CSV table of C-alpha atoms and ligand atoms in Angstrom, one decimal:
chain,number,residue,atom,x,y,z
H,165,MET,CA,29.8,113.2,126.4
H,166,PRO,CA,30.0,110.1,128.6
H,167,ALA,CA,32.9,108.0,127.3
H,168,ILE,CA,36.0,109.0,125.4
H,169,ILE,CA,38.4,106.3,124.3
H,170,VAL,CA,42.1,107.2,123.7
H,171,VAL,CA,43.7,104.4,121.6
H,172,GLY,CA,47.1,104.0,120.0
H,173,ALA,CA,46.8,104.0,116.2
H,174,GLN,CA,50.2,102.5,115.5
H,175,TRP,CA,52.5,100.2,117.4
H,176,GLY,CA,52.3,102.0,120.8
H,177,ASP,CA,54.4,104.8,122.3
H,178,GLU,CA,52.4,107.3,120.2
H,179,GLY,CA,52.1,109.8,123.1
H,180,LYS,CA,48.8,108.6,124.6
H,181,GLY,CA,49.9,109.8,128.0
H,182,ARG,CA,50.2,113.4,126.9
H,183,VAL,CA,46.8,113.2,125.1
H,184,VAL,CA,45.1,111.8,128.2
H,185,ASP,CA,46.7,114.4,130.4
H,186,GLY,CA,45.6,117.1,128.0
H,187,LEU,CA,42.0,116.0,128.0
H,188,ALA,CA,41.8,115.2,131.7
H,189,ARG,CA,40.7,118.7,132.6
H,190,GLU,CA,37.2,117.9,131.1
H,191,VAL,CA,36.7,114.4,132.6
H,192,HIS,CA,35.9,112.9,136.0
H,193,LEU,CA,37.4,109.4,135.7
H,194,VAL,CA,40.5,108.2,133.8
H,195,ALA,CA,40.6,104.4,133.4
H,196,ARG,CA,43.3,102.2,132.0
H,197,TYR,CA,41.7,99.3,130.2
H,198,ASN,CA,44.4,96.9,129.1
H,199,GLY,CA,48.1,95.8,129.4
H,200,GLY,CA,50.4,95.9,132.3
H,201,ASP,CA,53.6,97.5,133.3
H,202,ASN,CA,55.0,96.7,129.9
H,203,ALA,CA,53.4,100.0,128.9
H,204,GLY,CA,55.0,103.3,129.8
H,205,HIS,CA,53.3,106.7,129.5
H,206,THR,CA,55.2,109.9,129.8
H,207,VAL,CA,53.5,113.1,131.0
H,208,VAL,CA,55.5,116.4,131.0
H,209,ALA,CA,53.7,119.2,132.8
H,210,GLU,CA,54.1,121.8,135.5
H,211,GLY,CA,57.8,121.5,135.3
H,212,ARG,CA,58.0,117.8,136.0
H,213,THR,CA,58.2,114.6,134.0
H,214,LEU,CA,56.1,111.6,135.1
H,215,ARG,CA,56.8,108.1,133.8
H,216,LEU,CA,53.8,106.1,134.5
H,217,HIS,CA,53.4,102.3,134.0
H,218,LEU,CA,50.2,101.4,135.7
H,219,VAL,CA,48.7,104.5,137.2
H,220,PRO,CA,46.5,106.3,134.6
H,221,SER,CA,47.8,109.5,133.1
H,222,GLY,CA,45.0,111.7,134.6
H,223,VAL,CA,46.7,111.5,138.0
H,224,LEU,CA,48.2,115.0,137.9
H,225,HIS,CA,44.6,116.5,137.9
H,226,PRO,CA,43.4,116.5,141.4
H,227,HIS,CA,39.7,116.4,140.5
H,228,VAL,CA,40.1,113.2,138.5
H,229,THR,CA,39.6,109.7,139.9
H,230,CYS,CA,42.0,107.1,138.4
H,231,LEU,CA,41.0,103.5,137.8
H,232,ILE,CA,43.2,100.6,136.9
H,233,GLY,CA,40.6,98.6,135.1
H,234,GLY,CA,39.7,94.9,135.1
H,235,GLY,CA,41.4,94.3,131.7
H,236,VAL,CA,44.8,95.3,133.2
H,237,VAL,CA,47.4,92.9,134.6
H,238,VAL,CA,49.1,94.3,137.7
H,239,ASN,CA,52.5,93.7,139.1
H,240,PRO,CA,51.9,94.8,142.7
H,241,ALA,CA,55.5,95.5,143.3
H,242,GLN,CA,55.5,98.0,140.4
H,243,LEU,CA,52.2,99.5,141.5
H,244,VAL,CA,53.4,100.1,145.1
H,245,ALA,CA,56.6,101.6,143.8
H,246,GLU,CA,54.7,103.9,141.5
H,247,LEU,CA,52.3,105.0,144.2
H,248,ASP,CA,55.3,105.7,146.5
H,249,GLU,CA,57.1,107.7,143.9
H,250,LEU,CA,54.0,109.8,143.1
H,251,ALA,CA,53.3,110.4,146.8
H,252,ALA,CA,56.9,111.6,147.3
H,253,MET,CA,56.3,114.1,144.5
H,254,GLY,CA,53.3,115.4,146.4
H,255,VAL,CA,50.7,113.8,144.1
H,256,ASP,CA,47.6,112.5,146.0
H,257,VAL,CA,47.5,108.8,145.3
H,258,GLY,CA,45.3,107.8,148.2
H,259,PRO,CA,42.6,105.1,147.9
H,260,ARG,CA,39.9,107.7,147.2
H,261,ARG,CA,41.7,108.8,144.0
H,262,VAL,CA,43.5,105.8,142.7
H,263,LYS,CA,41.5,102.6,142.5
H,264,LEU,CA,42.2,99.1,141.4
H,265,ALA,CA,39.5,97.0,139.8
H,266,ALA,CA,39.0,93.7,141.6
H,267,ALA,CA,38.8,91.9,138.3
H,268,ALA,CA,42.4,92.9,137.3
H,269,HIS,CA,44.8,90.0,137.3
H,270,ILE,CA,48.0,89.7,139.4
H,271,ILE,CA,51.4,89.2,137.9
H,272,LEU,CA,53.7,86.8,139.9
H,273,PRO,CA,57.5,86.6,139.8
H,274,THR,CA,57.1,83.2,138.3
H,275,HIS,CA,55.1,84.8,135.4
H,276,ARG,CA,58.1,86.9,134.7
H,277,ALA,CA,60.4,84.0,134.9
H,278,LEU,CA,58.2,82.0,132.5
H,279,ASP,CA,58.0,85.0,130.1
H,280,GLY,CA,61.8,85.1,129.9
H,281,ALA,CA,62.1,81.3,129.6
H,282,ARG,CA,59.6,81.3,126.7
H,283,GLU,CA,61.3,84.1,124.9
H,284,THR,CA,64.7,82.4,125.2
H,285,VAL,CA,63.3,79.1,123.9
H,286,ARG,CA,61.7,80.9,120.9
H,287,GLY,CA,65.3,81.8,119.8
H,288,LYS,CA,65.2,83.6,116.5
H,289,ARG,CA,61.4,83.5,116.6
H,290,ALA,CA,61.4,85.6,119.8
H,291,LEU,CA,58.6,88.1,120.0
H,292,GLY,CA,60.6,90.8,121.7
H,293,THR,CA,58.4,90.9,124.8
H,294,THR,CA,59.4,93.1,127.7
H,295,ARG,CA,59.8,89.9,129.9
H,296,ARG,CA,57.5,91.4,132.5
H,297,GLY,CA,55.2,88.4,132.8
H,298,ILE,CA,52.4,90.1,130.9
H,299,GLY,CA,51.8,87.3,128.4
H,300,PRO,CA,51.9,84.4,130.9
H,301,THR,CA,49.5,86.3,133.2
H,302,TYR,CA,46.9,86.8,130.5
H,303,ALA,CA,47.5,83.1,129.5
H,304,ASP,CA,46.6,82.1,133.1
H,305,LYS,CA,43.6,84.4,133.0
H,306,ALA,CA,42.3,82.7,129.8
H,307,ALA,CA,43.1,79.2,131.3
H,308,ARG,CA,41.1,80.2,134.4
H,309,THR,CA,44.1,79.6,136.7
H,310,GLY,CA,44.9,83.3,137.3
H,311,LEU,CA,44.6,85.3,140.5
H,312,ARG,CA,42.4,88.4,140.5
H,313,ALA,CA,43.2,91.5,142.5
H,314,GLY,CA,39.9,91.1,144.4
H,315,LEU,CA,41.5,88.2,146.3
H,316,MET,CA,43.7,90.7,148.1
H,317,GLN,CA,40.7,91.6,150.3
H,318,ASP,CA,41.8,88.7,152.5
H,319,PRO,CA,45.6,89.0,152.6
H,320,GLU,CA,46.2,85.6,154.3
H,321,GLU,CA,44.0,83.7,151.9
H,322,PHE,CA,45.7,85.6,149.0
H,323,GLY,CA,49.1,84.5,150.3
H,324,GLU,CA,48.0,80.9,150.2
H,325,ARG,CA,46.7,81.2,146.6
H,326,VAL,CA,49.9,82.9,145.6
H,327,ALA,CA,51.9,80.0,147.2
H,328,GLU,CA,49.8,77.4,145.2
H,329,ALA,CA,50.3,79.3,141.9
H,330,VAL,CA,54.0,79.8,142.4
H,331,ALA,CA,54.4,76.1,143.2
H,332,ALA,CA,52.6,75.2,140.0
H,333,HIS,CA,54.7,77.6,138.0
H,334,ASN,CA,57.9,76.3,139.6
H,335,ARG,CA,57.1,72.8,138.3
H,336,LEU,CA,56.9,74.2,134.8
H,337,LEU,CA,60.1,76.2,135.2
H,338,GLN,CA,62.0,73.2,136.5
H,339,GLU,CA,60.6,70.4,134.3
H,340,GLN,CA,60.2,72.3,131.0
H,341,TYR,CA,62.9,74.9,131.2
H,342,GLY,CA,65.5,73.4,133.6
H,343,LEU,CA,65.4,76.6,135.7
H,344,THR,CA,65.7,77.1,139.5
H,345,PRO,CA,62.4,77.3,141.3
H,346,LEU,CA,61.4,80.5,143.1
H,347,PRO,CA,61.1,80.4,146.9
H,348,VAL,CA,57.4,79.8,147.5
H,349,ASP,CA,57.1,81.0,151.1
H,350,GLU,CA,59.1,84.2,150.5
H,351,VAL,CA,57.0,85.2,147.5
H,352,ALA,CA,53.8,84.4,149.4
H,353,ALA,CA,54.9,86.6,152.3
H,354,GLU,CA,55.8,89.4,150.0
H,355,TYR,CA,52.5,89.3,148.2
H,356,CYS,CA,50.6,89.1,151.4
H,357,ALA,CA,52.3,92.4,152.3
H,358,TYR,CA,51.3,93.9,149.0
H,359,ALA,CA,47.7,92.8,149.6
H,360,ARG,CA,47.6,94.7,152.9
H,361,ARG,CA,48.9,97.8,151.2
H,362,LEU,CA,46.7,97.7,148.2
H,363,GLU,CA,43.4,96.4,149.7
H,364,PRO,CA,42.0,99.9,150.4
H,365,HIS,CA,42.4,100.7,146.7
H,366,LEU,CA,40.2,97.8,145.5
H,367,VAL,CA,36.8,98.5,143.9
H,368,ASP,CA,34.3,96.8,141.7
H,369,GLY,CA,35.6,98.5,138.5
H,370,SER,CA,32.5,98.1,136.3
H,371,ALA,CA,30.3,99.3,139.1
H,372,LEU,CA,32.3,102.5,139.5
H,373,VAL,CA,32.2,103.1,135.7
H,374,ALA,CA,28.4,102.5,135.7
H,375,GLU,CA,27.9,104.8,138.6
H,376,MET,CA,29.9,107.6,136.8
H,377,LEU,CA,28.0,107.1,133.6
H,378,MET,CA,24.7,107.1,135.3
H,379,ALA,CA,25.6,110.4,137.0
H,380,GLY,CA,26.4,112.0,133.6
H,381,ARG,CA,30.1,112.1,134.3
H,382,THR,CA,32.7,111.8,131.5
H,383,ILE,CA,35.0,108.9,131.6
H,384,LEU,CA,38.2,108.7,129.7
H,385,CYS,CA,39.4,105.3,128.7
H,386,GLU,CA,43.2,105.0,128.3
H,387,GLY,CA,44.6,102.3,126.1
H,388,ALA,CA,48.1,100.9,126.3
H,389,GLN,CA,50.1,99.8,123.3
H,390,GLY,CA,48.4,100.3,120.0
H,391,THR,CA,46.2,98.9,117.3
H,392,LEU,CA,48.9,96.9,115.5
H,393,LEU,CA,49.9,95.3,118.8
H,394,ASP,CA,46.3,94.2,119.5
H,395,LEU,CA,46.1,90.4,120.2
H,396,ASP,CA,43.3,89.9,117.6
H,397,HIS,CA,43.8,92.7,115.1
H,398,GLY,CA,47.5,93.4,115.2
H,399,THR,CA,50.5,91.9,113.4
H,400,TYR,CA,50.1,88.5,115.0
H,401,PRO,CA,52.2,86.9,116.5
H,402,TYR,CA,54.2,90.1,117.1
H,403,VAL,CA,51.5,91.5,119.3
H,404,THR,CA,50.8,92.0,122.9
H,405,SER,CA,48.5,89.7,124.8
H,406,SER,CA,45.6,92.0,125.4
H,407,SER,CA,42.9,94.0,123.5
H,408,ALA,CA,44.6,97.3,122.8
H,409,ILE,CA,41.9,98.5,120.3
H,410,ALA,CA,39.0,100.7,121.3
H,411,GLY,CA,36.8,97.6,121.7
H,412,GLY,CA,39.2,96.6,124.5
H,413,ALA,CA,37.9,99.5,126.6
H,414,LEU,CA,34.4,98.0,126.6
H,415,VAL,CA,35.8,94.6,127.5
H,416,GLY,CA,38.4,95.8,130.0
H,417,LEU,CA,36.2,98.3,131.9
H,418,GLY,CA,32.8,96.7,131.4
H,419,PHE,CA,30.3,99.1,129.7
H,420,GLY,CA,28.3,99.1,126.5
H,421,PRO,CA,29.1,100.7,123.1
H,422,ARG,CA,26.3,103.2,123.2
H,423,GLU,CA,28.2,105.2,125.8
H,424,VAL,CA,31.1,106.0,123.5
H,425,ALA,CA,31.0,109.5,122.3
H,426,ARG,CA,34.5,110.0,121.0
H,427,VAL,CA,37.3,107.6,119.9
H,428,ILE,CA,40.7,109.4,119.6
H,429,GLY,CA,43.4,107.6,117.7
H,430,VAL,CA,46.9,108.8,118.8
H,431,ALA,CA,49.5,108.6,116.1
H,432,LYS,CA,53.0,110.0,115.7
H,433,ALA,CA,53.7,112.1,112.6
H,434,TYR,CA,56.0,109.2,111.7
H,435,THR,CA,56.0,105.6,112.7
H,436,THR,CA,58.0,103.6,115.3
H,437,ARG,CA,57.9,100.1,116.7
H,438,VAL,CA,59.8,98.2,119.4
H,439,GLY,CA,60.5,94.5,119.4
H,440,GLU,CA,60.4,92.2,116.4
H,441,GLY,CA,58.0,91.9,113.5
H,442,PRO,CA,57.4,93.4,110.1
H,443,PHE,CA,57.5,97.2,109.7
H,444,LEU,CA,57.2,98.2,106.0
H,445,THR,CA,58.1,101.9,106.2
H,446,GLU,CA,61.1,101.3,108.5
H,447,LEU,CA,64.1,103.5,107.8
H,448,LEU,CA,67.4,101.8,108.4
H,449,ASP,CA,69.4,104.8,107.1
H,450,GLU,CA,70.6,108.1,108.5
H,451,VAL,CA,67.0,109.6,108.3
H,452,GLY,CA,65.8,106.9,110.7
H,453,GLY,CA,68.6,107.6,113.1
H,454,ARG,CA,67.9,111.3,112.9
H,455,ILE,CA,64.2,110.7,113.8
H,456,ARG,CA,65.3,108.4,116.7
H,457,GLU,CA,67.5,111.1,118.2
H,458,ALA,CA,65.2,114.1,117.6
H,459,GLY,CA,62.2,112.2,118.9
H,460,GLY,CA,64.0,110.5,121.8
H,461,GLU,CA,62.8,107.2,120.5
H,462,TYR,CA,64.0,104.9,123.3
H,463,GLY,CA,61.5,102.9,125.3
H,464,THR,CA,60.1,104.4,128.6
H,465,THR,CA,60.0,101.0,130.2
H,466,THR,CA,63.0,99.2,128.7
H,467,GLY,CA,65.2,101.9,127.3
H,468,ARG,CA,65.3,99.9,124.0
H,469,PRO,CA,66.0,102.0,120.9
H,470,ARG,CA,62.7,102.1,118.9
H,471,ARG,CA,62.7,101.3,115.2
H,472,CYS,CA,61.8,104.4,113.2
H,473,GLY,CA,60.2,105.0,109.8
H,474,TRP,CA,58.0,107.1,107.6
H,475,LEU,CA,54.3,107.7,108.4
H,476,ASP,CA,52.2,104.9,107.1
H,477,LEU,CA,48.7,106.1,106.2
H,478,THR,CA,47.7,102.5,105.3
H,479,ILE,CA,48.1,101.8,109.0
H,480,LEU,CA,46.1,104.9,110.1
H,481,ARG,CA,43.3,104.1,107.7
H,482,TYR,CA,43.2,100.6,109.2
H,483,ALA,CA,43.2,102.0,112.8
H,484,ALA,CA,40.4,104.4,111.8
H,485,GLU,CA,38.3,101.4,110.7
H,486,ILE,CA,39.1,98.9,113.5
H,487,ASN,CA,38.6,101.5,116.2
H,488,GLY,CA,35.9,103.6,114.7
H,489,LEU,CA,38.0,106.7,115.2
H,490,THR,CA,36.1,110.0,115.4
H,491,GLU,CA,39.4,112.0,115.4
H,492,LEU,CA,43.2,111.7,115.3
H,493,ALA,CA,45.8,113.2,117.7
H,494,LEU,CA,49.0,113.7,115.7
H,495,THR,CA,51.9,113.9,118.0
H,496,LYS,CA,55.6,114.8,117.5
H,497,LEU,CA,55.1,116.9,114.4
H,498,ASP,CA,58.1,119.0,115.7
H,499,VAL,CA,60.4,116.1,115.2
H,500,LEU,CA,60.1,116.2,111.4
H,501,ALA,CA,61.5,119.7,111.1
H,502,GLY,CA,64.5,119.8,108.7
H,503,ILE,CA,63.6,116.6,106.8
H,504,HIS,CA,62.8,117.0,103.1
H,505,PRO,CA,61.0,115.5,101.4
H,506,LEU,CA,58.7,113.7,103.8
H,507,ARG,CA,57.5,110.4,102.5
H,508,VAL,CA,54.2,108.9,103.5
H,509,ALA,CA,53.0,105.5,102.6
H,510,VAL,CA,49.5,105.6,101.0
H,511,ALA,CA,49.2,101.9,99.8
H,512,TYR,CA,51.0,98.6,99.5
H,513,GLU,CA,52.0,96.8,96.3
H,514,ARG,CA,53.2,93.3,95.3
H,515,ASP,CA,53.5,91.7,91.9
H,516,GLY,CA,51.4,94.4,90.2
H,517,GLU,CA,48.7,94.1,92.9
H,518,ARG,CA,47.9,97.1,95.0
H,519,THR,CA,45.9,97.5,98.3
H,520,THR,CA,45.0,100.5,100.4
H,521,ARG,CA,43.8,98.2,103.2
H,522,PHE,CA,46.4,97.1,105.7
H,523,PRO,CA,46.6,93.3,105.3
H,524,ALA,CA,46.6,92.3,108.9
H,525,GLN,CA,44.8,89.0,109.1
H,526,PHE,CA,47.1,86.7,107.2
H,527,GLY,CA,49.9,87.4,109.7
H,528,ALA,CA,53.4,88.6,109.7
H,529,GLU,CA,54.7,86.3,107.0
H,530,GLU,CA,52.2,87.6,104.5
H,531,LEU,CA,52.8,91.3,105.4
H,532,VAL,CA,56.5,91.2,104.5
H,533,ARG,CA,55.6,90.4,100.9
H,534,TRP,CA,54.2,93.9,100.3
H,535,ARG,CA,56.1,97.1,99.5
H,536,PRO,CA,54.9,100.5,100.5
H,537,VAL,CA,53.8,103.0,97.8
H,538,TYR,CA,55.0,106.5,98.8
H,539,VAL,CA,53.9,110.0,98.1
H,540,ASP,CA,56.5,112.7,98.7
H,541,LEU,CA,55.4,115.8,100.6
H,542,PRO,CA,57.5,118.9,101.1
H,543,GLY,CA,59.3,119.3,104.5
H,544,TRP,CA,59.9,122.5,106.5
H,545,THR,CA,62.9,123.8,108.4
H,546,GLN,CA,61.2,126.0,111.1
H,547,ALA,CA,61.1,124.8,114.7
H,548,LEU,CA,57.4,124.2,115.7
H,549,GLU,CA,57.8,124.1,119.5
H,550,GLY,CA,56.5,127.6,120.0
H,551,VAL,CA,53.4,127.3,117.7
H,552,ARG,CA,50.0,127.1,119.4
H,553,ARG,CA,47.6,127.6,116.5
H,554,ARG,CA,47.2,125.4,113.4
H,555,GLU,CA,47.2,128.4,111.1
H,556,ASP,CA,50.6,129.5,112.5
H,557,LEU,CA,52.3,126.3,111.4
H,558,PRO,CA,54.5,126.6,108.3
H,559,PRO,CA,52.4,126.0,105.2
H,560,GLU,CA,54.2,122.7,104.5
H,561,ALA,CA,53.4,121.4,108.0
H,562,GLN,CA,49.7,122.5,107.6
H,563,ALA,CA,49.7,120.7,104.3
H,564,TYR,CA,51.1,117.5,105.9
H,565,VAL,CA,48.4,117.5,108.5
H,566,ALA,CA,45.7,118.2,105.9
H,567,TYR,CA,47.0,115.3,103.8
H,568,VAL,CA,46.7,112.9,106.7
H,569,GLU,CA,43.2,114.0,107.4
H,570,GLU,CA,42.2,113.7,103.7
H,571,THR,CA,43.8,110.3,103.2
H,572,VAL,CA,42.6,108.8,106.4
H,573,GLY,CA,39.2,110.5,106.3
H,574,VAL,CA,39.3,111.5,110.0
H,575,PRO,CA,39.9,115.0,111.3
H,576,VAL,CA,43.1,115.8,113.4
H,577,SER,CA,41.8,117.4,116.6
H,578,LEU,CA,45.2,117.7,118.4
H,579,ILE,CA,48.7,118.3,117.2
H,580,GLY,CA,51.7,117.8,119.4
H,581,VAL,CA,54.6,120.2,118.8
H,582,GLY,CA,56.7,119.2,121.9
H,583,PRO,CA,56.4,117.0,124.9
H,584,ASP,CA,55.1,119.6,127.3
H,585,ARG,CA,51.3,119.9,128.1
H,586,GLU,CA,51.5,123.5,126.8
H,587,GLN,CA,53.0,122.4,123.4
H,588,THR,CA,49.7,121.3,122.1
H,589,ILE,CA,47.6,122.7,119.2
H,590,TRP,CA,43.9,122.0,119.7
H,591,SER,CA,42.5,122.1,116.2
H,592,LEU,CA,38.8,121.2,116.2
D,228,GDP,P1,52.5,106.5,125.2
D,228,GDP,O1,52.9,105.1,125.7
D,228,GDP,O2,51.7,106.4,124.0
D,228,GDP,O3,52.0,107.4,126.2
D,228,GDP,O4,53.9,107.1,124.7
D,228,GDP,P2,55.3,107.4,125.4
D,228,GDP,O5,55.1,108.2,126.6
D,228,GDP,O6,56.0,106.1,125.6
D,228,GDP,O7,56.1,108.1,124.3
D,228,GDP,C1,55.8,109.3,123.9
D,228,GDP,C2,57.1,110.1,124.1
D,228,GDP,O8,57.1,111.2,123.3
D,228,GDP,C3,57.2,110.7,125.5
D,228,GDP,O9,58.6,110.8,125.9
D,228,GDP,C4,56.6,112.0,125.4
D,228,GDP,O10,57.0,113.0,126.3
D,228,GDP,C5,57.0,112.4,124.0
D,228,GDP,N1,56.1,113.3,123.3
D,228,GDP,C6,54.7,113.2,123.2
D,228,GDP,N2,54.2,114.1,122.4
D,228,GDP,C7,55.2,114.8,121.9
D,228,GDP,C8,55.3,115.8,120.9
D,228,GDP,O11,54.4,116.3,120.3
D,228,GDP,N3,56.6,116.2,120.6
D,228,GDP,C9,57.7,115.7,121.2
D,228,GDP,N4,58.9,116.1,120.8
D,228,GDP,N5,57.7,114.7,122.1
D,228,GDP,C10,56.4,114.2,122.4
């Protein structure tokens, strides 16, 4: 079983961190393939809660090597802070365990400033980005003006390249946005220090992956965000700037499709999204508020309240297709206890026309013209937190899971009934 891909099947925050942690026992390498510190993964295990932004969620398992892949964009200040925090908790985050691909791109403070300036200029068309510089860093990557992590091998030279890039960004900030430039020498010195600190962690990421695969080791590819936030296949323009779908693992880490044995789509038992953009099953009523509170639906990275709504199987069917899902991990089933009936969207409708295929490609403006078609399923009142076997779930909860499997056409192999590692039902 060489490569397993864990991908978000909705708009992110599905609980990928806990799924990766749960599977890490069986793998040798956990590799993040896209995104930056706009993502936040939460792992609750062994009596502690880890909030990770860049370090892969396998880090709690001492036998696992963690790789921040070439498809990721890295804010070195955040990475250093995260490594320090984990080290203070007694987690081994030395260079032999946590590795940074030389092809990953570096986020500069001016990328962050540009992100904020662009969001402000967009006004009511703002995308709701986290303003962490992710989009501008990927834009520089595509424009071939970005700085790769590999440059940190020579900290002095890296400092010079940082100074040049910051100066170029400063001109944009001043001339286009009327903002104060950032101090070039100070930033360069700061980044030079990060380079000294992170240099021992640098590796050729695709070489490491190839070596592992050749040796018959299992690698787990951890996605950030989710299918509907994918740059190409999400709800453009309300998307992230990287490839969040399963294909992004191949691009971001550098290996071929024949190595992929399993593709696990992680979905909540309901739907949430942060930021702007269409969300057809959104609940703006008391039920939505109840899900938000019961599910703790506030962003790991930003603390922003997440928009909540009914489970949308049109989305999951789309995710199954785009990612080639072999299975689904359904998290947060516990959160739905006490809600009756439970509505699930099975199709969309407009002017007598009906579709079961998520209409992604014509963009956000097109999507809002559709209305969801719901099926009502019975709810349950029992708490699920203590359940460990699928057959011990209340019959209505079993029926809910079975309905998802049947409609999406993909088996559910993991059910989350609470945030803790132990609160997992393995059902294949
Ligand atoms: P990720 O970015 O996909 O890893 O998701 P996040 O970590 O941002 O969000 C998932 C949140 O839900 C975290 O706070 C998890 O601890 C929590 N969580 C994950 N699975 C479950 C579950 O089955 N039940 C409950 N109640 N919480 C869960």
